[in-house]
Each structure stands twice: as C-alpha cells, then as structure tokens.
XYZ file of C-alpha atoms in Angstrom:
329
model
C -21.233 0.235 7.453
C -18.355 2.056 8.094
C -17.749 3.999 11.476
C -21.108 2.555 12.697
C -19.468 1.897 16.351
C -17.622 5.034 17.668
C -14.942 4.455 20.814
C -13.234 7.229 22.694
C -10.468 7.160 25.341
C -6.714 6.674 26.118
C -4.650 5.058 23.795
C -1.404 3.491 25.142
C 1.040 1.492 23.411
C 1.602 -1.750 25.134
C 5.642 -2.979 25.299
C 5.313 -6.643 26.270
C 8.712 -8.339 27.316
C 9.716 -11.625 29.070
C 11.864 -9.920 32.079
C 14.031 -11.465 34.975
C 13.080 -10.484 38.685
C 16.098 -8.318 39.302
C 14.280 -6.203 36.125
C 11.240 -6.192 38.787
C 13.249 -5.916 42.009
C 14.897 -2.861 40.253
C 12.006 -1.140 40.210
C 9.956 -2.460 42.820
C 7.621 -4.614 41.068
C 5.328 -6.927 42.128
C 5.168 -10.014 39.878
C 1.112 -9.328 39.548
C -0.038 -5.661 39.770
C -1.270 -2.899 37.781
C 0.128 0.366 39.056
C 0.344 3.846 37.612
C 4.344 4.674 37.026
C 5.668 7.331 39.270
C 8.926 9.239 38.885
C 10.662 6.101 39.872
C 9.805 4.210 36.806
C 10.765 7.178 34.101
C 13.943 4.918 32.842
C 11.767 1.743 32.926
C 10.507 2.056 29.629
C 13.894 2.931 27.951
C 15.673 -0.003 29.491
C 12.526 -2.725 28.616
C 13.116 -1.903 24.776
C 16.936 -1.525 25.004
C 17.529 -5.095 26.890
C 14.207 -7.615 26.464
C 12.804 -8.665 23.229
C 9.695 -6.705 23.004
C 6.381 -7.108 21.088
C 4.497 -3.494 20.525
C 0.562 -3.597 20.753
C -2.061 -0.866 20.447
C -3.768 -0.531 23.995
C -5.255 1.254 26.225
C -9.140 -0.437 27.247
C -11.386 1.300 25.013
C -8.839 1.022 22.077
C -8.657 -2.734 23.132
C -12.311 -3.353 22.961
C -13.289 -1.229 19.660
C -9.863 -3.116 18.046
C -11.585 -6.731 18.859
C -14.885 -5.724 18.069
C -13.029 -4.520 14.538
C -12.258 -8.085 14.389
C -15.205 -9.378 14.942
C -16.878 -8.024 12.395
C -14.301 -7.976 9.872
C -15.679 -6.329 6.939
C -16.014 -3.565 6.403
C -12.815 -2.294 7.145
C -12.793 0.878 9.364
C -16.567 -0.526 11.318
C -14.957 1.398 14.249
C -13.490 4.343 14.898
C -11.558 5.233 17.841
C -10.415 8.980 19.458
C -8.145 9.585 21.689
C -4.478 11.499 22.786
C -1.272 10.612 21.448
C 2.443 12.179 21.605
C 3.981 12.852 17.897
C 7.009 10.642 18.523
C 8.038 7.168 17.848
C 5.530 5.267 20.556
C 2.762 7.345 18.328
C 3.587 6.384 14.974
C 4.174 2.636 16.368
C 0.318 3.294 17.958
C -0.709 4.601 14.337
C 0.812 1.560 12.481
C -0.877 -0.667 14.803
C -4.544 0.813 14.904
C -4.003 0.594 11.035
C -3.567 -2.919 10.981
C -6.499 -3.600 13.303
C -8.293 -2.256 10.983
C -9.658 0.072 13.235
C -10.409 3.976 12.105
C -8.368 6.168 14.649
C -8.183 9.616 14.555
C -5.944 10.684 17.271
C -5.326 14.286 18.577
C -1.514 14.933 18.212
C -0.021 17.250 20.592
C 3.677 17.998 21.563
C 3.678 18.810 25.546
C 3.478 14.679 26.743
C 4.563 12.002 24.701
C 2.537 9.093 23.942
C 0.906 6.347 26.576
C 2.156 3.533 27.293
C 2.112 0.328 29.234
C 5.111 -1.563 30.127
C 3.672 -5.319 30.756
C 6.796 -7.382 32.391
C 5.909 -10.890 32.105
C 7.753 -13.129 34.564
C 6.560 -17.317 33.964
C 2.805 -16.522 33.591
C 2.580 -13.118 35.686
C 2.659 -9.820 34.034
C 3.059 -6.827 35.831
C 2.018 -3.792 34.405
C 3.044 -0.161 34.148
C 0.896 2.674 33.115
C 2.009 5.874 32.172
C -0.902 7.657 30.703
C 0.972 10.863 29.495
C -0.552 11.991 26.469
C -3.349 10.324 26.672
C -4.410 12.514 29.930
C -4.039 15.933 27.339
C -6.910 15.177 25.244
C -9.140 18.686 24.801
C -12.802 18.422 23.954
C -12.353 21.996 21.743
C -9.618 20.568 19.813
C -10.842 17.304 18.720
C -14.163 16.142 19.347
C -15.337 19.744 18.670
C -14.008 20.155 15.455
C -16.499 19.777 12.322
C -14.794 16.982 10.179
C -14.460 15.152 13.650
C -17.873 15.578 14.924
C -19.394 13.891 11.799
C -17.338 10.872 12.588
C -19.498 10.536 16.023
C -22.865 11.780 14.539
C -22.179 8.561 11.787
C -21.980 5.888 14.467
C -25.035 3.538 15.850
C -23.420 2.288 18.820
C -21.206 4.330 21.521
C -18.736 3.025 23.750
C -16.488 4.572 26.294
C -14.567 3.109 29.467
C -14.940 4.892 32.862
C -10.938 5.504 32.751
C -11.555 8.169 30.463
C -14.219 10.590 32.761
C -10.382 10.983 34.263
C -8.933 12.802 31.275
C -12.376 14.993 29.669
C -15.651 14.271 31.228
C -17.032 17.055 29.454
C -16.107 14.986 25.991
C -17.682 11.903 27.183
C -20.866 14.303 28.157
C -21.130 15.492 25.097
C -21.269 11.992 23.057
C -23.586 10.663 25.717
C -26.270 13.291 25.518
C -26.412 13.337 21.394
C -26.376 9.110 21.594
C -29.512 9.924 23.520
C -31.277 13.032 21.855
C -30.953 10.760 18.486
C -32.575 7.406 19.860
C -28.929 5.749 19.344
C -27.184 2.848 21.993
C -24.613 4.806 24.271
C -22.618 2.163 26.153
C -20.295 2.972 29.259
C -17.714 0.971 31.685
C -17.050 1.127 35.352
C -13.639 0.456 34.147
C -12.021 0.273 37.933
C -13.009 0.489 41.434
C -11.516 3.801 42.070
C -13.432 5.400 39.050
C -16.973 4.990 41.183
C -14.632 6.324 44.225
C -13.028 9.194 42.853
C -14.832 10.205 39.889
C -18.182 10.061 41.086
C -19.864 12.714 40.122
C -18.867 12.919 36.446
C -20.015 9.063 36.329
C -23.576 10.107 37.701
C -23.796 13.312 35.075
C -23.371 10.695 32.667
C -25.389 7.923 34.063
C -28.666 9.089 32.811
C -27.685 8.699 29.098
C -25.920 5.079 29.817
C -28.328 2.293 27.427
C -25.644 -0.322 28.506
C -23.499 -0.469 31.318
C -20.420 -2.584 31.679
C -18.850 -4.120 34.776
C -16.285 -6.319 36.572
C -16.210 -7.401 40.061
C -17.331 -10.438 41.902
C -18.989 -9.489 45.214
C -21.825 -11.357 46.928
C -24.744 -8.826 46.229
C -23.501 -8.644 41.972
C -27.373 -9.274 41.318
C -28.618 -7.038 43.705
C -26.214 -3.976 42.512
C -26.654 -4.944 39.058
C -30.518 -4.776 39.449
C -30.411 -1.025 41.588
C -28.306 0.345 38.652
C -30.274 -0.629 36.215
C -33.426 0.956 37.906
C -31.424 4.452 38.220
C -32.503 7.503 36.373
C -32.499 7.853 32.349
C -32.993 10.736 30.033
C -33.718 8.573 26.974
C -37.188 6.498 27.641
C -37.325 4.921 24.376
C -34.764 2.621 25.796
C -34.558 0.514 28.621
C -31.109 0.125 29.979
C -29.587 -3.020 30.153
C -26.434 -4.007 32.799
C -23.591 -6.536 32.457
C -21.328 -7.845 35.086
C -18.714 -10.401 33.747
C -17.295 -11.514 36.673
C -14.119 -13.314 35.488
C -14.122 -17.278 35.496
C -17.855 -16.910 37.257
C -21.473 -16.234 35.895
C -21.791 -13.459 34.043
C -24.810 -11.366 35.368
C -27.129 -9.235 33.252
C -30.121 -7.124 34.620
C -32.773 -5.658 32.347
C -36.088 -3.714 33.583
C -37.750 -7.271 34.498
C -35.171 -9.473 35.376
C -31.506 -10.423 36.920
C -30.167 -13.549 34.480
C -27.121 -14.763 34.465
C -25.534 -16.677 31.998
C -22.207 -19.447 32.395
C -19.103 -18.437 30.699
C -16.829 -20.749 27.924
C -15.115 -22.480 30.403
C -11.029 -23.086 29.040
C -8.642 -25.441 30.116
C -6.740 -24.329 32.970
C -3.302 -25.099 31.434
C -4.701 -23.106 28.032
C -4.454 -19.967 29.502
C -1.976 -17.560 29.018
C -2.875 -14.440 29.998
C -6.367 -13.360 31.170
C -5.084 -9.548 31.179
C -7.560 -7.746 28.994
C -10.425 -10.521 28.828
C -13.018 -7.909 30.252
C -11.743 -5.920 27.315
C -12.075 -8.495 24.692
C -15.620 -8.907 26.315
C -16.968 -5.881 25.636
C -15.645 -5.861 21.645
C -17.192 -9.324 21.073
C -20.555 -7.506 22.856
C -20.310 -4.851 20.755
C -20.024 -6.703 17.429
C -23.116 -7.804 17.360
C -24.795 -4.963 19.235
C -24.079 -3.015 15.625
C -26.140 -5.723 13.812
C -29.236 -4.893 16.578
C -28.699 -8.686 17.589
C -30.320 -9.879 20.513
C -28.490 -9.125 23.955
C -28.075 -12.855 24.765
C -26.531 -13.502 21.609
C -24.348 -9.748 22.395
C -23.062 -11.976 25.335
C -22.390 -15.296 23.728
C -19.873 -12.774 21.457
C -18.477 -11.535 24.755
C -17.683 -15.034 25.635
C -16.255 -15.988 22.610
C -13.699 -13.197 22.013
C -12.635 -13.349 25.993
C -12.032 -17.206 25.244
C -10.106 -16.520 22.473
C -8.072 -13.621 24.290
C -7.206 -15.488 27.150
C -5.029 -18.286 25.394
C -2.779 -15.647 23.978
C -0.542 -12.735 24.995
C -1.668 -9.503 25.481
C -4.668 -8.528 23.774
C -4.424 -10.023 20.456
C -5.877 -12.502 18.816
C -5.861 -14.844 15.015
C -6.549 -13.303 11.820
C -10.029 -14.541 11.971
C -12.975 -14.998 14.060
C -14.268 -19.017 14.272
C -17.854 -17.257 15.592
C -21.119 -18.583 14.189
C-alpha cells in the first residue's frame, strides 16, 4: 500500500561530473575519498556545474535506499515516503523533481537559513571523489516537521522504518521518537551504523535508540564480524515480540547475519570485475532491495537475496541509479 515503508534523513543532491586532476589538485582532492567540504571547497560546487557536464541525482543514504527500495517494488507508486531538510533554491527543486520521478513520496521541511545538501562526486577514470556539504540537511527540527499532525500520520501509516546512523547527527530526538512508536505498535524499526565515526562520536544517541532497533544494518570487514554481529544482536530491546535480527554486508565478502540462535552468512552475486563501475552507494542499494521485501513480511533470507540483487545492479552503473525496471524474481 502506499507509504507502507517510512525513511527519514538528509537529503543531498548528488552533481556527478567527469573532472581533470588539476579540478582535484585545485582543491586538494584525493582521487578516492569521502570528505566533508570545509570553507575551502565553498566555490567547488559553482565551478563543477559551470565547467563539467553534470548529471543531478537525488542522494543522501537514506534517500538512496528508500528511492531503490521504491523501485523495487514498483507499484504502487509513492510505497515510500521519505523526510528530511532541504534549502528553497534551485538544488531543492532539482531534489524535488528527482524524488518525484523515483517515485518516492518526499515531504521535505523547507527552510531559508542553509541551502540545500549536496554532494559533489568528481569522477576521475573509475575513482570518484566525493564532497559533502550537508547544509540544510543538518537544520531539520523535530517540532516543525515530524511533529506536525498531517506529517505524523504519514509515519503512523508505515509497516517498516528505516533510518541511517548519519542522521542521529542532525535530530536524535526525531529518530527517538519514530523508534519508540515502531515499537509501542508491534511494527519493524530498522537502523544503520552508517559510518565508523557515528559509533565514535554519537554514541550515546545510538544506544538510546538501540533498544527499539528490530534490524540493524552494517558495513565493515574486520576479523571478529561474526562475533560483533552476534553481541549486538544479544543487546537490550524494549519490544519482546520481536527478536532482532543483524546484517553486515561486507562489500565483495560474505554477508553476515545474526539472529537470536545463529551467526549465517550468506555469499554475495559475484560481478565481473571489468562490469563494475562504481560500487559507491552499493551498501545503500542493499538496504532498499532488503527493504522491499521486508514490506511484503518475506522471509529474511529472501530480504537478503533482494539486497544482493539491487547492489549488483547498482554497481555496474553511475551513481546510485539504476534501469526502469527490476529483473527480480
């Protein structure tokens, strides 16, 4: 049905453009990096549109993940809905445009003080080095938005939740607040580690939330995956009536799921090296293909078969977009 899978957190236009390497020296690049932009990048984004051929996506993880999970399940129309902070300026309405033709159902809080997110991604042979600056997606206000009647009936009409870690940045307190009524109301609240310095920095909002987490998300290849993925699945949780399940995709490796008996792990779709043109935003595409099926209450193996299948597909094309249609069965 429509809205049944609710996503919240910052939405950032992605600007992807073939660049030369005085573009990257001129800003001290590196030809593979994600950074945050600082004061020295402020004309970056100006100078990408006015000199490279660009292509404009809508971005930003969760939007990524709800927009390929949209696309996974096709019809209806508007399956997922997606909040989040956005400028009103020309990025926005480009972000607006694009969420519209995804399909997806975005309702985005509009402010004036920052204008909207955005990514640069500078693609140099098959690197890409990307630029964040988060902007207006860091003003998004809990009272405003989420709060608001016509808004919070949007969130009480979804099944499944999803939100990645980035956004316990911007308003903990939002994220809070969808966790605890996915819980009190028996329904699947799903959360992402997102980055390593999330679980650094951000600790203790993660852990206030932890406790309503049904599935948990991750991305890192260490030697103990199983071991961490079978402690976090054992932590504390307010809802009993469901047992919480962890995934660890762990790029071109196993991907590792624990549940309250057991630590499986399952291969991935394995592509042709010279396929691949960009694995920025598999992990992403993961999730959404997870998702997609998580709405129909499908079986969790079959959850991460979709996973599979939408980072395959992700992978052989630039930035995170993919055909009109799904070749899933």
């Amino acid at each position: 049905s429509e809205n049944v899978l609710f996503g919240m957190g910052n939405p950032l236009l992605d600007i992807c453009a073939v660049v030369d390497k005085d573009f990257l020296d001129k800003y001290g690049l590196k030809p593979n990096d994600q950074i945050l932009a600082e004061e020295k990048h402020k004309e970056l984004f100006e100078e990408l549109v006015k000199k490279f051929k660009v292509e404009y996506h809508a971005g930003g993880s969760t939007q990524n993940s709800v927009k390929v999970a949209q696309w996974m399940i096709q019809s209806p129309y508007k399956a997922a809905t997606f909040f989040g902070c956005i400028g009103k300026d020309k990025f926005g309405e480009i972000l607006k445009k694009k969420a519209e033709e995804a399909h997806v159902d975005a309702h985005y809080y509009e402010q004036s003080e920052q204008p909207t997110g955005t990514c640069a991604a500078c693609i140099t042979s098959d690197n890409r080095s990307l630029v964040a600056n988060l902007a207006a997606a860091n003003c998004y206000k809990k009272e405003k938005h989420l709060d608001l009647e016509k808004n919070w009936k949007l969130v009480e009409k979804a099944k499944v939740y999803y939100i990645a870690g980035f956004f316990l940045t911007v308003s903990p307190e939002a994220v809070l607040k969808v966790a605890t009524q996915a819980s009190a109301n028996n329904k699947i609240f799903s959360l992402n580690l997102s980055a390593p310095f999330i679980s650094q920095f951000y600790k203790e909002p993660m852990m206030k939330v932890m406790p309503y987490v049904d599935v948990l998300f991750g991305n890192e290849t260490t030697e103990d995956i199983k071991e961490i993925a079978r402690k976090t699945q054992a932590l504390p949780k307010v809802n009993t009536k469901r047992q919480r399940i962890v995934v660890f995709t762990q790029g071109k490796d196993d991907t590792v799921m624990a549940t309250e008996n057991e630590v499986t792990t399952f291969p991935v779709l394995v592509s042709d090296q010279s396929e691949i043109v960009d694995t920025n935003g598999a992990g992403d595409a993961f999730v959404g293909g997870f998702l997609s099926q998580l709405v129909y209450d499908r079986p969790v193996t079959e959850c991460i078969r979709a996973g599979h299948y939408a980072a395959s597909v992700i992978i052989k094309r630039s930035g995170c977009t993919f055909p009109e249609k799904p070749d899933f069965h």
